Coordinates of C-alpha atoms in Angstrom, one line a residue:
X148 CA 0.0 0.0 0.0
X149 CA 1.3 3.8 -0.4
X150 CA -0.3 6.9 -0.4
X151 CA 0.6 10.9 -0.8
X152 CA -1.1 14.2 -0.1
X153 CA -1.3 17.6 -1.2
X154 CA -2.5 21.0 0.6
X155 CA -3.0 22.4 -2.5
X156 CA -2.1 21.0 -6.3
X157 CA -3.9 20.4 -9.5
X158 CA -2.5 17.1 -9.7
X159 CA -1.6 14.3 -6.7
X160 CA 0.5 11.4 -7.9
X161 CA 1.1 8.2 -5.3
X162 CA 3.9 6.7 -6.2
X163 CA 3.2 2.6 -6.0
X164 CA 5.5 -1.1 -6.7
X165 CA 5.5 -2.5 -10.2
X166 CA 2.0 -3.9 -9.7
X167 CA 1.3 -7.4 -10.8
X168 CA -0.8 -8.3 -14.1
X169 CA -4.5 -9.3 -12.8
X170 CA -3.9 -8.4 -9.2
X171 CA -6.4 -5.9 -8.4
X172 CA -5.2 -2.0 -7.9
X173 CA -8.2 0.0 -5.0
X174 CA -7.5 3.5 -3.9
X175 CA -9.7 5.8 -2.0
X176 CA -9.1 9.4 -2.8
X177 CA -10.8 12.8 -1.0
X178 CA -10.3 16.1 -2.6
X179 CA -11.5 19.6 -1.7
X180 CA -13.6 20.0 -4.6
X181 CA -16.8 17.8 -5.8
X182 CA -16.3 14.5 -7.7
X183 CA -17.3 16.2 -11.3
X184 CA -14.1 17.8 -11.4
X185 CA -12.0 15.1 -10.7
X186 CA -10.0 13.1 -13.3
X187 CA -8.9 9.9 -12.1
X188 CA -5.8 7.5 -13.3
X189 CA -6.2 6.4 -16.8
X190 CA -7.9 2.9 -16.9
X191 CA -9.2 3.4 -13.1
X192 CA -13.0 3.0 -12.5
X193 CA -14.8 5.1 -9.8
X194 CA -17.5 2.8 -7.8
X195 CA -20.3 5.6 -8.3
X196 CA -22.1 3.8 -4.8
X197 CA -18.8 4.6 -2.8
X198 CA -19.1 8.3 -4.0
X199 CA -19.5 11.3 -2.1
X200 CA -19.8 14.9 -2.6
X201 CA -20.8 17.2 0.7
X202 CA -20.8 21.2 0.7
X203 CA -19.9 21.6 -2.4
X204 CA -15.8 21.9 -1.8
X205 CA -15.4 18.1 -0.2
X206 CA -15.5 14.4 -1.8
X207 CA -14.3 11.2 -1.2
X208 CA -14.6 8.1 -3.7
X209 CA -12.9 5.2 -4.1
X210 CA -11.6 3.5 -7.3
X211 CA -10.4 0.5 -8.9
X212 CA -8.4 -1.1 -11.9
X213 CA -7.3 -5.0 -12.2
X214 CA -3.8 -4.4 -13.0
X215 CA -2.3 -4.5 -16.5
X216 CA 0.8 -5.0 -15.0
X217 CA 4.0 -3.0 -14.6
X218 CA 1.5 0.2 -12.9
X219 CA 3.8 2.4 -10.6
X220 CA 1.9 5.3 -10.2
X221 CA -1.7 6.7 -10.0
X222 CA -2.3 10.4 -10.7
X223 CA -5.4 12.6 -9.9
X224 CA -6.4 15.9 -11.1
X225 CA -8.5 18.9 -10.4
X226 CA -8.9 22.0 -12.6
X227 CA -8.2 24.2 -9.9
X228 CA -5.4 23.9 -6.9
X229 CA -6.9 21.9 -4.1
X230 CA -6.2 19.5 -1.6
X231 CA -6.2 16.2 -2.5
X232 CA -5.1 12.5 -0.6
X233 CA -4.9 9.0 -1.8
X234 CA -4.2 5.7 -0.1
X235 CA -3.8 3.0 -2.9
X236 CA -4.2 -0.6 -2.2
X237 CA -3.0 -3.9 -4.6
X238 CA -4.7 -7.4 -3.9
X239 CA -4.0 -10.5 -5.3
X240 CA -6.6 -13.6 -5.4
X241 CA -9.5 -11.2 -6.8
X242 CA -12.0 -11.4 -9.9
X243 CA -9.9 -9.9 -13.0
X244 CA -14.1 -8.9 -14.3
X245 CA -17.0 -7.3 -12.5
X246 CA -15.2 -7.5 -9.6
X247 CA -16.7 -4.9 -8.1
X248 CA -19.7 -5.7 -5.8
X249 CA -21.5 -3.6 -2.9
X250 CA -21.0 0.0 -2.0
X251 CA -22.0 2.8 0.3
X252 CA -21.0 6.7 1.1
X253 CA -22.6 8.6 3.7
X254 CA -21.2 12.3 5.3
X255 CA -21.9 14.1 8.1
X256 CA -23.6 16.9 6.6
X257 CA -22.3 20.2 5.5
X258 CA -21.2 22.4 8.6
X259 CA -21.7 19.1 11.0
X260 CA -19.0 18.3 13.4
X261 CA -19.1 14.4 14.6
X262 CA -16.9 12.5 16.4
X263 CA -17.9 9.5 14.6
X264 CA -18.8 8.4 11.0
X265 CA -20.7 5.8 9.5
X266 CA -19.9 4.3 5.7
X267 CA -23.9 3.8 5.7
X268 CA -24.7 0.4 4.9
X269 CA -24.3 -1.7 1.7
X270 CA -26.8 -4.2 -0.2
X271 CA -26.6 -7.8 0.1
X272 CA -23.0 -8.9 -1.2
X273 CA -23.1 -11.5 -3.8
X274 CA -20.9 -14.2 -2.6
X275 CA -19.3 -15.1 1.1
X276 CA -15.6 -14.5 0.2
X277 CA -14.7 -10.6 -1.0
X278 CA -12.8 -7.9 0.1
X279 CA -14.3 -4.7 1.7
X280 CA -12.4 -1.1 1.6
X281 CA -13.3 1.7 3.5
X282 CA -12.3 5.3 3.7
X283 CA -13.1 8.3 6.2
X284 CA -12.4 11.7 5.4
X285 CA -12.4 14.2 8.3
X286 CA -12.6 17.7 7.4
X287 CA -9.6 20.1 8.5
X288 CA -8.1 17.1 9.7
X289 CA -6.1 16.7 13.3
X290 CA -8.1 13.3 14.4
X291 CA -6.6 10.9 17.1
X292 CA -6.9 7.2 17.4
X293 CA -9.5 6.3 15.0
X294 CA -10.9 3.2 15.2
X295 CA -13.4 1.3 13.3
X296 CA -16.3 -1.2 14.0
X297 CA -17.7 -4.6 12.4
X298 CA -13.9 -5.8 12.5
X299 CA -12.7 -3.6 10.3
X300 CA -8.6 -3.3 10.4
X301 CA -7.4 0.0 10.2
X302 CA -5.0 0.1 7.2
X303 CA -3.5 4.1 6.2
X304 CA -3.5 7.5 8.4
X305 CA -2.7 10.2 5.7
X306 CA -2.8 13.9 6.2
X307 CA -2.3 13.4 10.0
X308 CA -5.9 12.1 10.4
X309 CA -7.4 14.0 7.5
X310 CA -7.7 10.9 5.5
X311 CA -8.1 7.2 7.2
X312 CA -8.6 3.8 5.1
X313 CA -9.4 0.2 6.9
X314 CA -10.1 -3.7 4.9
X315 CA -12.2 -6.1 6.1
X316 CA -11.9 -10.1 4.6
X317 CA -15.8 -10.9 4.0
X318 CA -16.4 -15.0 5.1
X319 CA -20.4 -14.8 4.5
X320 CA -23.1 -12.6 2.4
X321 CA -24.4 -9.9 3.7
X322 CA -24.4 -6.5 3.8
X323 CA -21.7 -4.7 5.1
X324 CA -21.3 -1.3 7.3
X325 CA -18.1 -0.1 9.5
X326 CA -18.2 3.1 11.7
X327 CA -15.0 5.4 11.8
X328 CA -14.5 7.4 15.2
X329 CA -12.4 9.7 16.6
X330 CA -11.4 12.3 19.4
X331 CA -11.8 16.0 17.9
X332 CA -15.3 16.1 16.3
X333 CA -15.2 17.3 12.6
X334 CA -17.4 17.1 9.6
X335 CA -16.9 14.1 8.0
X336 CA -17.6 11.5 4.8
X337 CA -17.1 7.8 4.7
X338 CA -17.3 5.3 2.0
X339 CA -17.0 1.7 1.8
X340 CA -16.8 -0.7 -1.4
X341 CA -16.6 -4.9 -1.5
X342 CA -14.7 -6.5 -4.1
X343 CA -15.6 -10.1 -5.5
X344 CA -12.6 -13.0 -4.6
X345 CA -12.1 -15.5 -7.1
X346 CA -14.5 -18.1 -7.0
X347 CA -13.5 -21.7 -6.8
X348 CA -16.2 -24.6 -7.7
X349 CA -14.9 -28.2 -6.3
X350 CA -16.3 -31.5 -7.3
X351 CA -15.4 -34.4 -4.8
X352 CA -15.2 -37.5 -7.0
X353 CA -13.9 -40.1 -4.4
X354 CA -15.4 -43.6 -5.0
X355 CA -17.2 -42.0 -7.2
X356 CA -19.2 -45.5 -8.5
X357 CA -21.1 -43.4 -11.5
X358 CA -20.6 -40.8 -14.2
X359 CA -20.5 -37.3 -12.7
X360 CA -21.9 -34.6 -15.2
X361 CA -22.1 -30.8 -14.7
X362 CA -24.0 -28.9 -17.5
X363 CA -23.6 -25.4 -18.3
X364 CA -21.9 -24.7 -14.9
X365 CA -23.3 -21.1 -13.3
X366 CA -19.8 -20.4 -11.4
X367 CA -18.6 -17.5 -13.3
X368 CA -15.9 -15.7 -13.4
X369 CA -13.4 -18.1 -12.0
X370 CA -12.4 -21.8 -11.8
X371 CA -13.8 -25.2 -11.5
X372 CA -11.5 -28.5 -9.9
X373 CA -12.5 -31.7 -10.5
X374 CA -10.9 -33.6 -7.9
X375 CA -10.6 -37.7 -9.3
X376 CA -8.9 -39.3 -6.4
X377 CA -9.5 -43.2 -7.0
X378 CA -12.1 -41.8 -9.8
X379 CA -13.5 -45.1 -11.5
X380 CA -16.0 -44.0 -13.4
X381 CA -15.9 -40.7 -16.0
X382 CA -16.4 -37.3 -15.6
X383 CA -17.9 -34.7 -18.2
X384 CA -18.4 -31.4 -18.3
X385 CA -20.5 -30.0 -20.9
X386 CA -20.1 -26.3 -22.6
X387 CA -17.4 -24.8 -19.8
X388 CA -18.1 -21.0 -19.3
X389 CA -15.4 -21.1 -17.3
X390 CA -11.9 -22.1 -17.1
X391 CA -11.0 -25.6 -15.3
X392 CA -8.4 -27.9 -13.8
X393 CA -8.6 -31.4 -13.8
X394 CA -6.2 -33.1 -10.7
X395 CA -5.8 -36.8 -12.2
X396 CA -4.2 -38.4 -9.2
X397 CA -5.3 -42.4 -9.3
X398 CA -7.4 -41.3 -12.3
X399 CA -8.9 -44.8 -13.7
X400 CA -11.1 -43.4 -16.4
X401 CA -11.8 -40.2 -18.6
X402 CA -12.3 -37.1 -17.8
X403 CA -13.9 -34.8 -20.8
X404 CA -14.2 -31.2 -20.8

């Protein structure tokens, strides 16, 4: 992870590793200006539900790109001077397409000092096992020992507690919420966005004493295993959508895709 920040610049860059082809690139970014006027990195998608704007001169969003591979930088830009902050995030083990699941932004309210923040709350996530980001933005900064709820690990400080991030691992649906809070109350907006881990579909074929067929499999994106320990009978699968891998230890018979 890496981040930067500006008190006042047209153009923020945060400077990140090589990033690896098909891992997943996440950044949350707040600027003093409203989302409209914000350009983000080239290739980078904005989640539009983890986007929000708030009196006018404050915004926070966060953003997303499944690495091409070789990234080491992601840049912002305003048309006027302003203050902008970025953390930036790469995962690995993530969906490479419509990764992006559940979102949520909710603020303070212009001109309403708090001492604690809510993301709001998310729909229904689609599967058990994703990755949820969340970011706080506290205006005018100077925040102590935030902390977050739900389980929520705190993950970036930036602007000396202007801009906080935090990741949760997601083990079941749901929807998903985390509360930021703080010492020094101060207006405040919050996002949080959940992003899809690759999906795994395995067949146990032990003893399996008859053919085993799956038909147009639903799993998608991701990968199917076919697991033919002591397999004695054959296994089809009919019209893949996805892509598989076959483990033939003790295999005793075909396997088709």
């Amino acid at each position: 992870k890496a981040s930067n920040t500006s008190a006042s610049t047209t153009s923020l860059t945060v400077t990140i590793t090589s990033a690896t082809a098909n891992n997943l690139l996440i950044a949350v970014h707040h600027c003093g200006n409203v989302i409209a006027n914000v350009t983000g990195p080239s290739g980078w998608t904005r989640v539009t539900g983890a986007t929000l704007d708030q009196g006018g001169d404050e915004s926070i969003a966060i953003w997303y790109k499944v690495a091409a591979g070789g990234e080491t930088s992601a840049n912002w830009q305003t048309p006027a001077a302003v203050r902008h902050m970025a953390g930036v995030f790469e995962y690995s083990g993530l969906e490479t397409a419509s990764v992006a699941d559940a979102s949520a932004a909710l603020g303070s309210g212009a001109g309403t000092t708090v001492t604690s923040q809510s993301t709001g709350t998310t729909g229904t996530t689609v599967q058990a096992d994703e990755l949820a980001i969340a970011g706080r933005d506290a205006v005018a900064g100077g925040t102590t020992s935030t902390t977050w709820s739900n389980s929520f690990v705190a993950e970036q400080d930036i602007g000396a507690g202007r801009l906080n991030t935090a990741s949760k691992i997601l083990a079941a649906t749901g929807t998903v919420e985390t509360t930021a809070s703080w010492t020094t109350a101060r207006e405040a907006l919050a996002a949080v966005a959940t992003f899809k881990a690759t999906t795994v579909l395995t067949i146990a074929t032990n003893a399996l004493s008859a053919p085993a067929t799956v038909n147009n499999p639903t799993v998608t994106p991701g990968s199917v295993t076919v697991s033919t320990n002591a397999l004695t009978a054959s296994v089809t699968l009919y019209n893949p959508s996805v892509a598989y891998g076959i483990a033939t230890n003790a295999l005793d018979a075909s396997a088709t895709l």
